[in-house]
Short mmCIF file of C-alpha atoms in Angstrom, two decimals:
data_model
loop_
_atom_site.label_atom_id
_atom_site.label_comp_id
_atom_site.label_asym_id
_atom_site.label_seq_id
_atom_site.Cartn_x
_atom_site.Cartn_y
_atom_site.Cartn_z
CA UNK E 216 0.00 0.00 0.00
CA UNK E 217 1.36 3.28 -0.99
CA UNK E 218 -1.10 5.75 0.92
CA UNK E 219 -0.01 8.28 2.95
CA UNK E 220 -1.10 7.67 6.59
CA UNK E 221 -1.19 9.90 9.90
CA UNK E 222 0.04 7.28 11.61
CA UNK E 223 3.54 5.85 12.21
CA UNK E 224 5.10 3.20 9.95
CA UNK E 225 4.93 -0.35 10.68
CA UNK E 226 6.58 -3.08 8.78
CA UNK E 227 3.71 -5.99 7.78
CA UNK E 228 4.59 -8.44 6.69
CA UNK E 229 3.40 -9.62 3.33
CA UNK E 230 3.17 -12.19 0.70
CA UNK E 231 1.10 -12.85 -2.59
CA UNK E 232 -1.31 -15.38 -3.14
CA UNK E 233 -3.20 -16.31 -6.33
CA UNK E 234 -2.38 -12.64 -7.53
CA UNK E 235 -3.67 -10.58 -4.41
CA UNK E 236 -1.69 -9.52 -1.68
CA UNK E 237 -2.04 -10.18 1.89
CA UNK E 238 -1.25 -9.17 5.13
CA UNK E 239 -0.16 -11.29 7.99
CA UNK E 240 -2.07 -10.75 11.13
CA UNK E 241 -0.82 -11.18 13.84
CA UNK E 242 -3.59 -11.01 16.21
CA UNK E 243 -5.39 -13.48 13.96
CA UNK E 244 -2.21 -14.72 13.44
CA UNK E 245 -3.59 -15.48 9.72
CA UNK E 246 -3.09 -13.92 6.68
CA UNK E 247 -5.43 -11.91 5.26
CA UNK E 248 -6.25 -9.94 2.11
CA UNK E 249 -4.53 -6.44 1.83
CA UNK E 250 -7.34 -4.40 1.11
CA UNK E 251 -6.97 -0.52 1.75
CA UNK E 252 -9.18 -0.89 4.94
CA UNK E 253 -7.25 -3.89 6.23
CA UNK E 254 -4.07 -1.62 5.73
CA UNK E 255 -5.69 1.21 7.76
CA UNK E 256 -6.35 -1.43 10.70
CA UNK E 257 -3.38 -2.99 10.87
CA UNK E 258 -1.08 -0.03 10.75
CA UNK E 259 -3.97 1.65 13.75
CA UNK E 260 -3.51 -1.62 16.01
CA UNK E 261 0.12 -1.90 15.64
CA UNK E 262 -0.45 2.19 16.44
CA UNK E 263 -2.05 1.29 19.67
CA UNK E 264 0.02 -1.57 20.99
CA UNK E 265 3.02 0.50 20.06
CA UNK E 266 2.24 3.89 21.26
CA UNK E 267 -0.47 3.41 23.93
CA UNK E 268 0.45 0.06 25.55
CA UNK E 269 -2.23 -1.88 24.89
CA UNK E 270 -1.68 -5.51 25.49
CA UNK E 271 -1.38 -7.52 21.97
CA UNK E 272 -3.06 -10.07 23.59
CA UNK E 273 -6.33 -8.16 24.50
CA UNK E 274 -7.36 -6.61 21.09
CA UNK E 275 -9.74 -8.54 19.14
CA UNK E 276 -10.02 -7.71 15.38
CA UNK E 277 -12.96 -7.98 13.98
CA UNK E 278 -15.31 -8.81 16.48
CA UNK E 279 -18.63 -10.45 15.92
CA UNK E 280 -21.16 -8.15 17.52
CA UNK E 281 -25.19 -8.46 16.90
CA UNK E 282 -27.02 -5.77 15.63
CA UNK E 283 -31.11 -6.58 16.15
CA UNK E 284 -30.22 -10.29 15.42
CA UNK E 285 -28.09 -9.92 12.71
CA UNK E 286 -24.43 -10.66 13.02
CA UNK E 287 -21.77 -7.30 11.90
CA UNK E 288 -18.09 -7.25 12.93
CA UNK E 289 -16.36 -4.72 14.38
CA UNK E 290 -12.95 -3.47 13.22
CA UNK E 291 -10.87 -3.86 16.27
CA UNK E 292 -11.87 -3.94 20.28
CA UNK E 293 -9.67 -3.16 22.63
CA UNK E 294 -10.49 -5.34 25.98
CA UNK E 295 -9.70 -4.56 29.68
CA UNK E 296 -8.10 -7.10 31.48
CA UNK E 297 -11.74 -8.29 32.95
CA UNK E 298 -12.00 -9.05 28.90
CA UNK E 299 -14.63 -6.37 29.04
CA UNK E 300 -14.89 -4.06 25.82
CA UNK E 301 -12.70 -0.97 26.61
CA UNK E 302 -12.27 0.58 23.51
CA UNK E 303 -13.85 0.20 19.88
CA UNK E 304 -12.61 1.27 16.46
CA UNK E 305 -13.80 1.42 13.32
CA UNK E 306 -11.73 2.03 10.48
CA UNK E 307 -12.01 2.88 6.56
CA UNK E 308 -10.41 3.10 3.61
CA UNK E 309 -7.95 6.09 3.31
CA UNK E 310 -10.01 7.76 0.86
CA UNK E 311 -12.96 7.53 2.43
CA UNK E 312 -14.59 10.52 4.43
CA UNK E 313 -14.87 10.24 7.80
CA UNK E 314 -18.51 11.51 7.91
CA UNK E 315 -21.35 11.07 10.27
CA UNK E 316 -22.32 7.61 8.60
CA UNK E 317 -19.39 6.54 10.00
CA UNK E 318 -20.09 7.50 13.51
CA UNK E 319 -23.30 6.22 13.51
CA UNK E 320 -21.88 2.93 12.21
CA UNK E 321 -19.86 2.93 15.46
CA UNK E 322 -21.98 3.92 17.88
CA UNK E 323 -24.59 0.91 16.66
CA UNK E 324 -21.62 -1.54 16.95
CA UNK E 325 -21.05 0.63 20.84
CA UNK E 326 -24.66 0.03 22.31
CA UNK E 327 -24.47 -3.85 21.74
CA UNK E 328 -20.21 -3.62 23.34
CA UNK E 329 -20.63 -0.69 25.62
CA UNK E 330 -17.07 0.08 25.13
CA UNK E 331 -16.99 3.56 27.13
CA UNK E 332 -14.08 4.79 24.42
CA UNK E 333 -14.56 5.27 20.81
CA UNK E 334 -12.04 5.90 17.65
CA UNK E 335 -12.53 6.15 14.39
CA UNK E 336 -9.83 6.30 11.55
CA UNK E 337 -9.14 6.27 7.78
CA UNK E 338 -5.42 6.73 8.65
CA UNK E 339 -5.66 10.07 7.91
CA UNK E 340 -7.96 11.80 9.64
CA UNK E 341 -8.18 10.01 13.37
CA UNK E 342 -11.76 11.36 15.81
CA UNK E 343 -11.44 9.77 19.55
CA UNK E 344 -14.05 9.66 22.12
CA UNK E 345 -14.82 8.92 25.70
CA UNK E 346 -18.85 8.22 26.37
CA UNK E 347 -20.53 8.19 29.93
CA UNK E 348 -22.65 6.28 29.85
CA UNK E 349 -23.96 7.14 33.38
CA UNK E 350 -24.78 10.79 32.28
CA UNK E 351 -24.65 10.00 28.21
CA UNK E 352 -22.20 12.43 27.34
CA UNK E 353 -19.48 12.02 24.71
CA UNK E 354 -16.57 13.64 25.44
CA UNK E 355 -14.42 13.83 22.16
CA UNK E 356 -10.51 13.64 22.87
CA UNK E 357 -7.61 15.13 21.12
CA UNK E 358 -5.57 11.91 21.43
CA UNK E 359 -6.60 8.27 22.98
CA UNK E 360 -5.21 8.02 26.55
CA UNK E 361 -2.77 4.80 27.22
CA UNK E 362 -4.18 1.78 28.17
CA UNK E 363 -3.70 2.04 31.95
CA UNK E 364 -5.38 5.24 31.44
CA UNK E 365 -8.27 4.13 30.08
CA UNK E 366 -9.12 1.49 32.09
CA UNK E 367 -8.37 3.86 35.31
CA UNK E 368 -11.06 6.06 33.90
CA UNK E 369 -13.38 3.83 31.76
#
């Protein structure tokens, strides 16, 4: 992938296989297709391990999660060490807006986790959040806190 990201470079390692190229997981520890999205998410979850500490071992990439019966997945979730959903993020393509749509997207995939932080990335353009759900706020955030931070305040 040649797209520019906002994000810092991580090497993937990569292979071709019956003339696409794919990525090797390694929290699926699979490989998948290189797709501009899957690009995005790998480079964000290497991002987070990497610069915010979360544990490799408690992010879950695309998560099944029900919407009114029917089954979606979710980009990446972030666990606490209770393996309770601390932080959800949903990514898209580089060129791809990052529009209300996208939000909304999200925040269905939130009310079935109840993940009480929320990102959302096309590797450009990166929107963080922190929701309450006592008092329903959402509190957006110039930059995700570490992982001990989170789950101190989650």
């Amino acid at each position: 992938m040649n797209a520019e990201l906002n994000l810092p470079v991580y090497e993937l390692r990569t292979t071709d296989r019956g003339g696409k190229r794919m990525v090797y997981d390694v929290f699926r520890g699979k490989y998948v297709r290189l797709t501009p999205e899957e690009h995005v998410r790998q480079q964000f979850v290497h991002y987070l391990v990497d610069a915010h500490g979360v544990p490799s071992g408690l992010v879950s990439i695309e998560q099944r999660v029900d919407i009114q019966g029917q089954p979606q997945r979710a980009d990446v979730v972030v666990h606490n060490r209770r393996a309770q959903p601390l932080l959800l993020v949903e990514c898209k393509a580089p060129g791809q807006s990052i529009n209300q749509s996208v939000f909304d997207q999200a925040s269905r995939y939130n009310l079935a986790l109840g993940a009480p932080f929320l990102a959302v990335t096309n590797g450009i353009e990166h929107y963080a959040c922190r929701i309450d759900r006592s008092s329903a706020p959402i509190d957006f955030l110039d930059d995700l806190p570490d992982f001990d931070d989170m789950c101190r305040t989650a």
